[in-house]
Amino acid sequence: MNTWISRSLWSLGAVLSVAVALFSYRYVVFAGLLADNVMANLMARPWIAVHAGGASTALLVGAFQLLPAIRRRRAMHRWLGRLYAAGCVVGGVAALVLAPTTTAGPLASVGFALLGVIWLGTTVQAWRLARARRFDEHRRWMIRSFALTFAAVTLRLYLPIGPVLGMDFMQSYVLVSWLSWGPNLLAAELYLRRHRGIRPLLTNPVSSAG
Ligand code: HEM
């Protein structure tokens, strides 16, 4: 992909990630604009706070780990990586507690739970590969993990589309419990397939570590 296009896409993704992450921290203190349907989840207190705290932290730092400038600073890349993985694990475990009791019903429960399981799986796998110093595979699994973390952004982008097309809010919510992450994972797979054997864009061209 053209470097200019990939940089622009990264910038847009990073701005959206940081905005959604910062705005979502309000759930950690249960203050500000809180969605009624989410607060009606039986497990909302305290699990939404745990989920939003962990997941927002992962979303806040995740995009920056793709930058060569951060990756060249090994210690920073490692510490941000630990913070990212810890955020995913805390956010993912809490998501699995919240998913069965979403007020959007069983189809949304399965959509969120499946996302949670795959999110945890890809992140743990990426972390294990980094520990084993298998950095190329580590990078590929982290791309999958972040594509799923980014579901928090795509969910909020897609959510208003349903009502515009005449669906009610809850129907739209059920749909995005799947659509927010399925296409992201597919896009990550297509990207990885296209770049099989070559160092992906926005990664450190000099070193293979990290
Ligand atoms: C990627 C895996 C994720 C899963 C499986 C997941 C799952 C869930 C579930 C089940 C709920 C409760 C929904 C309900 O009760 O109807 C929820 C709400 C929420 N999640 Fe996540 N989530 C994920 C990622 C994220 C990320 C990365 C963020 C970071 C911003 C985030 C922030 C929130 C917030 C703020 C809420 C409250 C509802 C809202 O305002 O939309 N989630 N999530």
Coordinates of C-alpha atoms and ligand atoms in Angstrom, one line a residue:
M1 CA 0.0 0.0 0.0
N2 CA 1.2 3.5 -0.8
T3 CA 3.0 5.0 2.2
W4 CA 1.0 8.2 2.1
I5 CA -2.3 6.2 2.2
S6 CA -1.2 3.9 5.0
R7 CA 0.1 6.9 7.1
S8 CA -3.3 8.7 6.6
L9 CA -5.2 5.6 7.6
W10 CA -3.0 5.1 10.6
S11 CA -3.5 8.8 11.7
L12 CA -7.3 8.5 11.3
G13 CA -7.4 5.3 13.2
A14 CA -5.1 6.7 16.0
V15 CA -7.2 9.8 16.4
L16 CA -10.5 7.8 16.6
S17 CA -8.9 5.3 19.0
V18 CA -7.6 8.0 21.4
A19 CA -11.0 9.8 21.3
V20 CA -13.1 6.7 21.9
A21 CA -10.7 5.6 24.7
L22 CA -10.6 8.9 26.5
F23 CA -14.4 9.3 26.3
S24 CA -14.9 5.8 27.5
Y25 CA -13.0 6.3 30.8
R26 CA -16.2 8.0 32.1
Y27 CA -17.5 4.5 32.8
V28 CA -14.6 3.9 35.2
V29 CA -16.1 6.5 37.6
F30 CA -19.7 6.1 36.4
A31 CA -20.0 9.8 35.6
G32 CA -21.2 11.8 32.6
L33 CA -23.2 10.4 29.7
L34 CA -23.8 6.7 30.4
A35 CA -25.9 4.5 28.0
D36 CA -29.2 3.4 29.7
N37 CA -29.2 0.0 28.0
V38 CA -25.6 -0.7 29.2
M39 CA -26.3 0.5 32.8
A40 CA -29.3 -1.9 32.8
N41 CA -26.9 -4.8 32.4
L42 CA -27.2 -6.8 35.6
M43 CA -23.4 -7.0 35.9
A44 CA -22.8 -3.3 35.0
R45 CA -21.6 -2.5 38.6
P46 CA -18.7 -3.0 38.9
W47 CA -17.9 -4.9 35.7
I48 CA -18.4 -2.1 33.2
A49 CA -15.9 0.0 35.1
V50 CA -13.4 -2.8 35.1
H51 CA -14.0 -3.5 31.4
A52 CA -13.9 0.2 30.3
G53 CA -10.7 0.8 32.4
G54 CA -8.8 -2.1 30.9
A55 CA -10.1 -2.0 27.3
S56 CA -9.8 1.8 27.0
T57 CA -6.1 1.6 28.1
A58 CA -5.5 -1.0 25.4
L59 CA -7.2 1.2 22.8
L60 CA -5.3 4.3 24.0
V61 CA -1.8 2.8 23.5
G62 CA -2.4 0.1 20.8
A63 CA -2.1 2.2 17.6
F64 CA 1.2 3.7 18.8
Q65 CA 2.8 0.3 19.0
L66 CA 2.7 0.2 15.2
L67 CA 4.9 3.3 14.8
P68 CA 8.5 2.7 13.9
A69 CA 9.6 5.5 16.2
I70 CA 8.1 3.8 19.2
R71 CA 9.2 0.3 18.1
R72 CA 12.8 1.5 17.9
R73 CA 12.7 2.5 21.5
R74 CA 12.7 -1.0 22.7
A75 CA 12.1 -0.4 26.4
M76 CA 9.1 1.9 25.6
H77 CA 7.7 -0.7 23.1
R78 CA 8.0 -3.4 25.8
W79 CA 6.3 -1.3 28.5
L80 CA 3.5 -0.1 26.3
G81 CA 3.2 -3.7 25.1
R82 CA 2.7 -4.9 28.7
L83 CA 0.2 -2.2 29.3
Y84 CA -1.7 -3.1 26.1
A85 CA -1.8 -6.8 26.9
A86 CA -2.8 -6.2 30.5
G87 CA -5.6 -3.9 29.3
C88 CA -6.8 -6.5 26.9
V89 CA -6.8 -9.2 29.5
V90 CA -8.6 -7.2 32.1
G91 CA -11.0 -5.7 29.5
G92 CA -11.5 -9.1 27.9
V93 CA -12.3 -11.0 31.1
A94 CA -14.7 -8.3 32.2
A95 CA -16.3 -8.4 28.7
L96 CA -17.0 -12.2 29.2
V97 CA -18.7 -11.4 32.5
L98 CA -20.9 -8.7 30.8
A99 CA -21.7 -10.5 27.6
P100 CA -24.2 -13.0 28.9
T101 CA -26.3 -10.3 30.6
T102 CA -26.5 -7.7 27.9
T103 CA -30.0 -6.3 27.5
A104 CA -29.7 -6.8 23.8
G105 CA -30.4 -10.5 24.0
P106 CA -28.8 -13.8 23.2
L107 CA -27.5 -13.1 19.7
A108 CA -25.6 -10.0 21.0
S109 CA -24.4 -12.1 23.9
V110 CA -22.9 -14.6 21.6
G111 CA -21.4 -11.9 19.3
F112 CA -19.7 -10.1 22.3
A113 CA -18.6 -13.3 24.0
L114 CA -17.0 -14.6 20.8
L115 CA -15.3 -11.3 20.3
G116 CA -14.0 -11.5 23.9
V117 CA -12.7 -15.1 23.5
I118 CA -10.9 -14.3 20.2
W119 CA -9.6 -11.0 21.6
L120 CA -8.1 -12.7 24.6
G121 CA -6.8 -15.6 22.5
T122 CA -5.0 -13.4 19.9
T123 CA -3.5 -11.2 22.6
V124 CA -2.2 -14.0 24.7
Q125 CA -0.8 -15.7 21.6
A126 CA 1.0 -12.5 20.6
W127 CA 2.4 -12.0 24.1
R128 CA 3.7 -15.6 24.2
L129 CA 5.4 -15.2 20.8
A130 CA 7.1 -12.0 22.0
R131 CA 8.4 -13.9 25.1
A132 CA 9.7 -16.6 22.8
R133 CA 11.4 -14.0 20.7
R134 CA 9.5 -15.0 17.6
F135 CA 9.0 -11.4 16.6
D136 CA 7.6 -11.8 13.1
E137 CA 4.8 -14.0 14.3
H138 CA 4.3 -11.8 17.4
R139 CA 3.7 -8.8 15.1
R140 CA 1.1 -10.7 13.0
W141 CA -0.9 -11.8 16.1
M142 CA -0.7 -8.3 17.5
I143 CA -2.2 -6.9 14.3
R144 CA -5.1 -9.4 14.7
S145 CA -5.4 -8.4 18.4
F146 CA -5.5 -4.7 17.6
A147 CA -8.0 -5.2 14.8
L148 CA -10.3 -6.6 17.5
T149 CA -9.5 -3.8 20.0
F150 CA -10.5 -1.4 17.2
A151 CA -14.0 -2.9 17.4
A152 CA -14.7 -0.3 20.1
V153 CA -14.3 2.3 17.4
T154 CA -16.1 0.6 14.5
L155 CA -19.0 -0.3 16.9
R156 CA -19.5 3.4 17.6
L157 CA -19.2 4.3 13.9
Y158 CA -21.8 1.7 12.8
L159 CA -24.3 2.1 15.6
P160 CA -26.1 5.2 14.1
I161 CA -26.4 3.6 10.7
G162 CA -29.2 1.1 11.7
P163 CA -31.6 3.8 12.9
V164 CA -30.9 5.8 9.7
L165 CA -32.0 2.7 7.7
G166 CA -35.2 2.4 9.8
M167 CA -34.0 -0.2 12.4
D168 CA -34.7 0.4 16.0
F169 CA -31.7 1.0 18.3
M170 CA -31.7 -2.5 19.8
Q171 CA -31.8 -4.3 16.4
S172 CA -28.9 -2.1 15.4
Y173 CA -27.0 -2.9 18.6
V174 CA -27.4 -6.7 18.0
L175 CA -26.1 -6.2 14.4
V176 CA -23.0 -4.3 15.5
S177 CA -22.2 -6.9 18.2
W178 CA -21.1 -8.9 15.2
L179 CA -20.4 -6.3 12.5
S180 CA -18.1 -4.3 14.7
W181 CA -15.4 -7.0 14.7
G182 CA -16.0 -9.6 11.9
P183 CA -14.9 -7.3 9.1
N184 CA -12.0 -5.9 11.1
L185 CA -10.6 -9.4 11.6
L186 CA -11.2 -10.2 7.9
A187 CA -9.4 -7.0 6.9
A188 CA -6.5 -7.9 9.2
E189 CA -6.3 -11.4 7.6
L190 CA -6.3 -10.0 4.1
Y191 CA -3.6 -7.5 5.0
L192 CA -1.5 -10.2 6.6
R193 CA -2.0 -12.5 3.6
R194 CA -0.9 -9.7 1.2
H195 CA 2.1 -9.0 3.3
R196 CA 3.1 -12.6 4.0
G197 CA 6.9 -12.8 4.1
I198 CA 7.4 -9.0 3.8
R199 CA 7.7 -6.6 6.7
P200 CA 4.4 -4.8 7.0
L201 CA 4.1 -1.1 6.6
L202 CA 4.5 1.1 9.6
T203 CA 6.9 -1.3 11.2
N204 CA 10.6 -0.9 11.9
P205 CA 12.5 -1.5 8.7
V206 CA 15.8 -1.7 10.5
S207 CA 15.4 -4.2 13.3
S208 CA 13.5 -7.5 13.5
A209 CA 13.0 -7.3 17.3
G210 CA 9.5 -6.4 18.5
Ligands
HEM1 C1 -12.7 -6.2 21.9 C2 -13.4 -6.8 22.8 C3 -14.6 -6.2 23.5 C4 -15.6 -6.9 23.9 C5 -15.9 -8.4 23.8 C6 -16.5 -6.0 24.6 C7 -17.7 -6.3 25.2 C8 -18.6 -5.4 25.8 C9 -19.8 -5.7 26.4 C10 -20.4 -7.2 26.5 C11 -20.3 -4.6 26.9 C12 -21.7 -4.5 27.6 C13 -22.8 -4.3 26.6 C14 -24.2 -4.4 27.1 O1 -24.4 -4.5 28.3 O2 -25.1 -4.3 26.3 C15 -19.4 -3.5 26.6 C16 -19.6 -2.2 26.8 C17 -18.7 -1.2 26.7 N1 -17.4 -1.4 26.2 FE1 -16.7 -3.1 25.4 N2 -16.0 -4.7 24.5 C18 -14.8 -4.9 23.9 C19 -13.8 -3.8 23.6 C20 -13.9 -2.6 24.1 C21 -12.9 -1.6 24.0 C22 -11.6 -1.8 23.3 C23 -13.3 -0.5 24.7 C24 -12.6 0.8 24.8 C25 -13.1 1.9 24.6 C26 -14.7 -0.8 25.2 C27 -15.5 0.1 25.9 C28 -16.8 -0.2 26.3 C29 -17.6 0.8 26.9 C30 -17.3 2.2 27.2 C31 -18.8 0.1 27.2 C32 -20.1 0.8 27.7 C33 -21.1 0.9 26.6 C34 -21.0 2.0 25.6 O3 -20.9 3.2 25.9 O4 -21.0 1.6 24.4 N3 -15.0 -2.1 24.9 N4 -18.3 -4.1 25.9

